[in-house]
Amino acid sequence: MQIIYILAIVLGIWLLGLSIVLYKLFKTFNRLTDGVKEDLAKKGFTEVDKRLGFLEEDGKGHVQKIGLVKFNPFKELGGDHSFSLAILDGTDSGVVITGLHTRDRTRIYIKEIKKGKADLELSNEEKKALTQAQK
């Protein structure tokens, strides 16, 4: 019987402690939200929504898609040291950079991409890099 009384006292103290903690949490919450009106909250959400829309539109102009293809254009060289790199934004506009590596030099070519289309004809590797970036 004594164990039951001791257990009841311990649980009662535990319950009292939890009640005090919960009371303090509610008191803090009420202090934080005291004076906040619904119109002010709606205005804040409207402002956040407007800024989010701006960020989404602005983000379309930043680099979002990348495609890389490594290849060997010359049989006498070993390894895939040449590459085509497509760098596009949210509107599929950007550049394709191709580096052709030979024994004595590396040549780099850049072709502009506007809305997924190139002004100049693309090589097979450049097309692969562009397709990879558009996925």
Short mmCIF file of N, CA and C in Angstrom, two decimals:
data_model
loop_
_atom_site.label_atom_id
_atom_site.label_comp_id
_atom_site.label_asym_id
_atom_site.label_seq_id
_atom_site.Cartn_x
_atom_site.Cartn_y
_atom_site.Cartn_z
N MET A 1 0.82 -1.20 0.00
CA MET A 1 0.00 0.00 0.00
C MET A 1 0.86 1.26 0.00
N GLN A 2 1.95 1.20 0.73
CA GLN A 2 2.80 2.38 0.81
C GLN A 2 3.39 2.73 -0.55
N ILE A 3 3.69 1.71 -1.34
CA ILE A 3 4.25 1.95 -2.67
C ILE A 3 3.25 2.71 -3.53
N ILE A 4 1.99 2.38 -3.41
CA ILE A 4 0.96 3.07 -4.19
C ILE A 4 0.88 4.53 -3.78
N TYR A 5 0.97 4.80 -2.46
CA TYR A 5 0.92 6.19 -1.99
C TYR A 5 2.15 6.98 -2.47
N ILE A 6 3.30 6.34 -2.40
CA ILE A 6 4.54 7.00 -2.85
C ILE A 6 4.46 7.27 -4.35
N LEU A 7 4.00 6.30 -5.11
CA LEU A 7 3.85 6.46 -6.56
C LEU A 7 2.85 7.56 -6.89
N ALA A 8 1.75 7.64 -6.14
CA ALA A 8 0.75 8.69 -6.36
C ALA A 8 1.33 10.06 -6.05
N ILE A 9 2.14 10.16 -5.00
CA ILE A 9 2.77 11.45 -4.65
C ILE A 9 3.76 11.86 -5.73
N VAL A 10 4.59 10.92 -6.20
CA VAL A 10 5.57 11.22 -7.25
C VAL A 10 4.86 11.66 -8.53
N LEU A 11 3.83 10.94 -8.92
CA LEU A 11 3.08 11.31 -10.13
C LEU A 11 2.38 12.65 -9.95
N GLY A 12 1.89 12.94 -8.75
CA GLY A 12 1.27 14.24 -8.49
C GLY A 12 2.27 15.37 -8.62
N ILE A 13 3.49 15.17 -8.08
CA ILE A 13 4.54 16.19 -8.22
C ILE A 13 4.91 16.36 -9.69
N TRP A 14 5.02 15.26 -10.41
CA TRP A 14 5.34 15.30 -11.84
C TRP A 14 4.26 16.07 -12.60
N LEU A 15 3.01 15.80 -12.31
CA LEU A 15 1.89 16.48 -12.95
C LEU A 15 1.91 17.97 -12.63
N LEU A 16 2.22 18.32 -11.40
CA LEU A 16 2.31 19.72 -11.01
C LEU A 16 3.43 20.42 -11.78
N GLY A 17 4.58 19.76 -11.90
CA GLY A 17 5.71 20.33 -12.66
C GLY A 17 5.35 20.55 -14.11
N LEU A 18 4.71 19.57 -14.73
CA LEU A 18 4.29 19.72 -16.13
C LEU A 18 3.27 20.83 -16.29
N SER A 19 2.38 20.96 -15.33
CA SER A 19 1.37 22.03 -15.38
C SER A 19 2.03 23.40 -15.32
N ILE A 20 3.05 23.55 -14.48
CA ILE A 20 3.77 24.83 -14.38
C ILE A 20 4.47 25.15 -15.69
N VAL A 21 5.15 24.17 -16.27
CA VAL A 21 5.84 24.39 -17.56
C VAL A 21 4.84 24.77 -18.64
N LEU A 22 3.73 24.06 -18.70
CA LEU A 22 2.70 24.36 -19.71
C LEU A 22 2.12 25.75 -19.50
N TYR A 23 1.90 26.13 -18.26
CA TYR A 23 1.38 27.47 -17.95
C TYR A 23 2.35 28.55 -18.44
N LYS A 24 3.65 28.35 -18.19
CA LYS A 24 4.65 29.33 -18.64
C LYS A 24 4.69 29.42 -20.16
N LEU A 25 4.56 28.29 -20.84
CA LEU A 25 4.55 28.30 -22.31
C LEU A 25 3.35 29.08 -22.84
N PHE A 26 2.17 28.83 -22.29
CA PHE A 26 0.98 29.56 -22.72
C PHE A 26 1.10 31.05 -22.43
N LYS A 27 1.68 31.38 -21.28
CA LYS A 27 1.85 32.78 -20.90
C LYS A 27 2.79 33.48 -21.90
N THR A 28 3.89 32.82 -22.26
CA THR A 28 4.82 33.38 -23.24
C THR A 28 4.16 33.52 -24.60
N PHE A 29 3.41 32.52 -25.01
CA PHE A 29 2.71 32.58 -26.30
C PHE A 29 1.72 33.73 -26.33
N ASN A 30 0.97 33.89 -25.25
CA ASN A 30 -0.01 34.98 -25.19
C ASN A 30 0.68 36.34 -25.23
N ARG A 31 1.84 36.46 -24.58
CA ARG A 31 2.58 37.72 -24.63
C ARG A 31 3.07 38.01 -26.05
N LEU A 32 3.51 36.98 -26.76
CA LEU A 32 4.00 37.16 -28.12
C LEU A 32 2.89 37.56 -29.08
N THR A 33 1.73 36.98 -28.91
CA THR A 33 0.63 37.25 -29.85
C THR A 33 -0.30 38.35 -29.38
N ASP A 34 -0.04 38.92 -28.22
CA ASP A 34 -0.89 39.99 -27.70
C ASP A 34 -0.75 41.22 -28.58
N GLY A 35 -1.84 41.74 -29.07
CA GLY A 35 -1.83 42.94 -29.90
C GLY A 35 -1.67 42.67 -31.38
N VAL A 36 -1.45 41.44 -31.77
CA VAL A 36 -1.35 41.11 -33.19
C VAL A 36 -2.76 40.98 -33.74
N LYS A 37 -3.02 41.78 -34.73
CA LYS A 37 -4.35 41.76 -35.32
C LYS A 37 -4.34 40.91 -36.58
N GLU A 38 -5.49 40.45 -36.96
CA GLU A 38 -5.61 39.58 -38.13
C GLU A 38 -5.22 40.33 -39.40
N ASP A 39 -5.57 41.61 -39.50
CA ASP A 39 -5.22 42.39 -40.69
C ASP A 39 -3.72 42.52 -40.83
N LEU A 40 -3.04 42.74 -39.72
CA LEU A 40 -1.59 42.87 -39.75
C LEU A 40 -0.95 41.55 -40.19
N ALA A 41 -1.46 40.45 -39.72
CA ALA A 41 -0.93 39.15 -40.12
C ALA A 41 -1.17 38.90 -41.61
N LYS A 42 -2.37 39.25 -42.10
CA LYS A 42 -2.66 39.06 -43.53
C LYS A 42 -1.75 39.94 -44.37
N LYS A 43 -1.50 41.17 -43.91
CA LYS A 43 -0.61 42.08 -44.64
C LYS A 43 0.80 41.49 -44.71
N GLY A 44 1.25 40.90 -43.61
CA GLY A 44 2.57 40.27 -43.59
C GLY A 44 2.65 39.11 -44.56
N PHE A 45 1.62 38.28 -44.59
CA PHE A 45 1.60 37.16 -45.52
C PHE A 45 1.55 37.63 -46.97
N THR A 46 0.81 38.70 -47.23
CA THR A 46 0.74 39.25 -48.58
C THR A 46 2.12 39.75 -49.02
N GLU A 47 2.83 40.41 -48.11
CA GLU A 47 4.17 40.92 -48.42
C GLU A 47 5.13 39.76 -48.70
N VAL A 48 5.07 38.73 -47.90
CA VAL A 48 5.93 37.56 -48.11
C VAL A 48 5.61 36.89 -49.44
N ASP A 49 4.32 36.78 -49.77
CA ASP A 49 3.91 36.17 -51.03
C ASP A 49 4.42 36.99 -52.22
N LYS A 50 4.36 38.31 -52.10
CA LYS A 50 4.84 39.19 -53.17
C LYS A 50 6.34 39.03 -53.36
N ARG A 51 7.08 38.98 -52.27
CA ARG A 51 8.54 38.81 -52.36
C ARG A 51 8.90 37.44 -52.94
N LEU A 52 8.14 36.43 -52.57
CA LEU A 52 8.39 35.10 -53.09
C LEU A 52 8.17 35.06 -54.60
N GLY A 53 7.12 35.73 -55.08
CA GLY A 53 6.88 35.82 -56.52
C GLY A 53 8.02 36.51 -57.23
N PHE A 54 8.54 37.58 -56.63
CA PHE A 54 9.68 38.29 -57.22
C PHE A 54 10.90 37.38 -57.29
N LEU A 55 11.16 36.63 -56.21
CA LEU A 55 12.32 35.74 -56.20
C LEU A 55 12.19 34.63 -57.23
N GLU A 56 10.99 34.12 -57.43
CA GLU A 56 10.78 33.08 -58.44
C GLU A 56 11.06 33.62 -59.83
N GLU A 57 10.58 34.83 -60.12
CA GLU A 57 10.83 35.44 -61.43
C GLU A 57 12.31 35.77 -61.61
N ASP A 58 12.91 36.33 -60.56
CA ASP A 58 14.32 36.70 -60.63
C ASP A 58 15.20 35.46 -60.78
N GLY A 59 14.81 34.37 -60.14
CA GLY A 59 15.58 33.14 -60.19
C GLY A 59 15.67 32.53 -61.58
N LYS A 60 14.70 32.83 -62.43
CA LYS A 60 14.73 32.28 -63.79
C LYS A 60 15.92 32.79 -64.59
N GLY A 61 16.49 33.93 -64.19
CA GLY A 61 17.63 34.50 -64.89
C GLY A 61 18.97 34.01 -64.39
N HIS A 62 18.97 33.13 -63.41
CA HIS A 62 20.22 32.61 -62.85
C HIS A 62 20.47 31.19 -63.35
N VAL A 63 21.72 30.76 -63.25
CA VAL A 63 22.09 29.42 -63.71
C VAL A 63 21.29 28.38 -62.93
N GLN A 64 20.61 27.52 -63.66
CA GLN A 64 19.80 26.47 -63.03
C GLN A 64 20.08 25.09 -63.60
N LYS A 65 20.57 25.04 -64.83
CA LYS A 65 20.72 23.75 -65.50
C LYS A 65 22.12 23.64 -66.08
N ILE A 66 22.73 22.46 -65.90
CA ILE A 66 24.08 22.23 -66.41
C ILE A 66 24.13 20.84 -67.03
N GLY A 67 24.77 20.76 -68.19
CA GLY A 67 24.99 19.47 -68.84
C GLY A 67 26.44 19.38 -69.27
N LEU A 68 27.09 18.25 -69.01
CA LEU A 68 28.50 18.06 -69.33
C LEU A 68 28.69 16.76 -70.09
N VAL A 69 29.40 16.85 -71.23
CA VAL A 69 29.74 15.67 -72.02
C VAL A 69 31.24 15.70 -72.27
N LYS A 70 31.93 14.63 -71.87
CA LYS A 70 33.35 14.50 -72.16
C LYS A 70 33.50 13.55 -73.35
N PHE A 71 34.46 13.87 -74.23
CA PHE A 71 34.61 13.04 -75.43
C PHE A 71 36.04 13.11 -75.94
N ASN A 72 36.36 12.22 -76.89
CA ASN A 72 37.67 12.17 -77.52
C ASN A 72 37.50 12.43 -79.01
N PRO A 73 37.78 13.65 -79.48
CA PRO A 73 37.55 13.96 -80.89
C PRO A 73 38.64 13.43 -81.82
N PHE A 74 39.80 13.09 -81.29
CA PHE A 74 40.93 12.67 -82.11
C PHE A 74 41.37 11.27 -81.69
N LYS A 75 41.53 10.38 -82.66
CA LYS A 75 41.86 8.99 -82.38
C LYS A 75 43.28 8.84 -81.80
N GLU A 76 44.22 9.72 -82.20
CA GLU A 76 45.61 9.56 -81.77
C GLU A 76 45.83 9.94 -80.30
N LEU A 77 44.89 10.64 -79.71
CA LEU A 77 45.00 11.00 -78.29
C LEU A 77 44.21 10.01 -77.46
N GLY A 78 44.77 9.62 -76.35
CA GLY A 78 44.06 8.71 -75.46
C GLY A 78 43.27 9.49 -74.42
N GLY A 79 42.10 9.01 -74.10
CA GLY A 79 41.30 9.63 -73.04
C GLY A 79 40.33 10.67 -73.54
N ASP A 80 39.37 10.94 -72.69
CA ASP A 80 38.34 11.93 -73.01
C ASP A 80 38.73 13.26 -72.38
N HIS A 81 39.64 13.98 -73.04
CA HIS A 81 40.11 15.25 -72.49
C HIS A 81 39.32 16.44 -73.00
N SER A 82 38.54 16.27 -74.03
CA SER A 82 37.71 17.35 -74.57
C SER A 82 36.34 17.31 -73.91
N PHE A 83 35.64 18.44 -73.95
CA PHE A 83 34.34 18.50 -73.27
C PHE A 83 33.42 19.50 -73.94
N SER A 84 32.13 19.33 -73.70
CA SER A 84 31.10 20.31 -74.02
C SER A 84 30.29 20.53 -72.76
N LEU A 85 30.14 21.80 -72.37
CA LEU A 85 29.45 22.16 -71.14
C LEU A 85 28.33 23.13 -71.48
N ALA A 86 27.09 22.73 -71.20
CA ALA A 86 25.94 23.61 -71.42
C ALA A 86 25.54 24.21 -70.07
N ILE A 87 25.42 25.54 -70.03
CA ILE A 87 25.02 26.26 -68.82
C ILE A 87 23.79 27.09 -69.18
N LEU A 88 22.64 26.76 -68.57
CA LEU A 88 21.38 27.40 -68.92
C LEU A 88 20.69 27.98 -67.70
N ASP A 89 19.83 28.98 -67.95
CA ASP A 89 19.00 29.54 -66.88
C ASP A 89 17.61 28.91 -66.94
N GLY A 90 16.66 29.48 -66.23
CA GLY A 90 15.31 28.93 -66.17
C GLY A 90 14.53 29.03 -67.46
N THR A 91 14.98 29.87 -68.40
CA THR A 91 14.30 30.02 -69.69
C THR A 91 15.05 29.28 -70.80
N ASP A 92 15.94 28.36 -70.42
CA ASP A 92 16.78 27.60 -71.35
C ASP A 92 17.65 28.50 -72.21
N SER A 93 18.08 29.62 -71.67
CA SER A 93 19.03 30.51 -72.36
C SER A 93 20.36 30.45 -71.62
N GLY A 94 21.44 30.55 -72.38
CA GLY A 94 22.76 30.49 -71.77
C GLY A 94 23.83 30.28 -72.82
N VAL A 95 24.80 29.43 -72.51
CA VAL A 95 25.91 29.17 -73.42
C VAL A 95 26.26 27.68 -73.41
N VAL A 96 26.91 27.27 -74.51
CA VAL A 96 27.55 25.96 -74.58
C VAL A 96 29.03 26.24 -74.79
N ILE A 97 29.84 25.75 -73.87
CA ILE A 97 31.29 25.93 -73.94
C ILE A 97 31.90 24.59 -74.33
N THR A 98 32.70 24.61 -75.39
CA THR A 98 33.35 23.39 -75.86
C THR A 98 34.85 23.59 -75.82
N GLY A 99 35.55 22.64 -75.22
CA GLY A 99 37.01 22.67 -75.17
C GLY A 99 37.55 21.48 -75.94
N LEU A 100 38.34 21.75 -76.99
CA LEU A 100 38.96 20.68 -77.79
C LEU A 100 40.43 20.60 -77.42
N HIS A 101 40.82 19.47 -76.85
CA HIS A 101 42.18 19.28 -76.36
C HIS A 101 43.00 18.51 -77.39
N THR A 102 44.13 19.08 -77.79
CA THR A 102 45.08 18.39 -78.67
C THR A 102 46.39 18.23 -77.91
N ARG A 103 47.41 17.70 -78.58
CA ARG A 103 48.69 17.48 -77.90
C ARG A 103 49.36 18.79 -77.49
N ASP A 104 49.22 19.80 -78.31
CA ASP A 104 49.96 21.03 -78.03
C ASP A 104 49.10 22.20 -77.55
N ARG A 105 47.79 22.08 -77.59
CA ARG A 105 46.95 23.20 -77.14
C ARG A 105 45.52 22.73 -76.87
N THR A 106 44.79 23.61 -76.24
CA THR A 106 43.36 23.41 -76.04
C THR A 106 42.63 24.62 -76.58
N ARG A 107 41.69 24.38 -77.45
CA ARG A 107 40.89 25.48 -78.02
C ARG A 107 39.51 25.46 -77.35
N ILE A 108 39.03 26.65 -77.04
CA ILE A 108 37.73 26.77 -76.38
C ILE A 108 36.80 27.58 -77.26
N TYR A 109 35.59 27.05 -77.46
CA TYR A 109 34.57 27.70 -78.28
C TYR A 109 33.32 27.91 -77.42
N ILE A 110 32.68 29.04 -77.63
CA ILE A 110 31.45 29.35 -76.90
C ILE A 110 30.35 29.66 -77.91
N LYS A 111 29.20 29.03 -77.71
CA LYS A 111 28.03 29.28 -78.56
C LYS A 111 26.87 29.70 -77.68
N GLU A 112 26.18 30.75 -78.09
CA GLU A 112 25.07 31.28 -77.31
C GLU A 112 23.79 30.48 -77.57
N ILE A 113 23.03 30.27 -76.51
CA ILE A 113 21.75 29.56 -76.58
C ILE A 113 20.66 30.52 -76.12
N LYS A 114 19.61 30.65 -76.92
CA LYS A 114 18.46 31.49 -76.55
C LYS A 114 17.20 30.64 -76.62
N LYS A 115 16.55 30.47 -75.49
CA LYS A 115 15.32 29.70 -75.38
C LYS A 115 15.46 28.30 -75.97
N GLY A 116 16.60 27.67 -75.70
CA GLY A 116 16.82 26.29 -76.14
C GLY A 116 17.35 26.14 -77.55
N LYS A 117 17.53 27.23 -78.27
CA LYS A 117 18.00 27.18 -79.66
C LYS A 117 19.34 27.91 -79.78
N ALA A 118 20.22 27.36 -80.62
CA ALA A 118 21.52 27.97 -80.84
C ALA A 118 21.52 28.80 -82.11
N ASP A 119 22.28 29.89 -82.10
CA ASP A 119 22.43 30.71 -83.31
C ASP A 119 23.29 29.98 -84.35
N LEU A 120 24.30 29.26 -83.87
CA LEU A 120 25.20 28.51 -84.74
C LEU A 120 24.87 27.02 -84.63
N GLU A 121 25.30 26.26 -85.62
CA GLU A 121 25.04 24.82 -85.59
C GLU A 121 25.87 24.16 -84.49
N LEU A 122 25.26 23.24 -83.78
CA LEU A 122 25.93 22.55 -82.68
C LEU A 122 26.46 21.20 -83.14
N SER A 123 27.60 20.80 -82.56
CA SER A 123 28.13 19.47 -82.83
C SER A 123 27.29 18.44 -82.07
N ASN A 124 27.52 17.17 -82.35
CA ASN A 124 26.76 16.11 -81.66
C ASN A 124 26.97 16.17 -80.15
N GLU A 125 28.22 16.41 -79.72
CA GLU A 125 28.51 16.48 -78.29
C GLU A 125 27.85 17.69 -77.65
N GLU A 126 27.84 18.82 -78.36
CA GLU A 126 27.18 20.02 -77.85
C GLU A 126 25.67 19.80 -77.73
N LYS A 127 25.10 19.09 -78.70
CA LYS A 127 23.67 18.77 -78.64
C LYS A 127 23.37 17.88 -77.44
N LYS A 128 24.26 16.90 -77.19
CA LYS A 128 24.06 16.02 -76.04
C LYS A 128 24.13 16.81 -74.72
N ALA A 129 25.09 17.72 -74.62
CA ALA A 129 25.23 18.53 -73.40
C ALA A 129 24.00 19.42 -73.21
N LEU A 130 23.50 19.99 -74.31
CA LEU A 130 22.32 20.85 -74.24
C LEU A 130 21.09 20.04 -73.82
N THR A 131 20.92 18.86 -74.41
CA THR A 131 19.80 18.00 -74.05
C THR A 131 19.89 17.57 -72.58
N GLN A 132 21.09 17.26 -72.14
CA GLN A 132 21.31 16.86 -70.75
C GLN A 132 20.95 18.00 -69.79
N ALA A 133 21.29 19.22 -70.16
CA ALA A 133 20.99 20.38 -69.30
C ALA A 133 19.50 20.68 -69.28
N GLN A 134 18.80 20.42 -70.36
CA GLN A 134 17.37 20.76 -70.44
C GLN A 134 16.48 19.77 -69.69
N LYS A 135 17.03 18.64 -69.26
CA LYS A 135 16.22 17.63 -68.55
C LYS A 135 15.82 18.13 -67.18
#
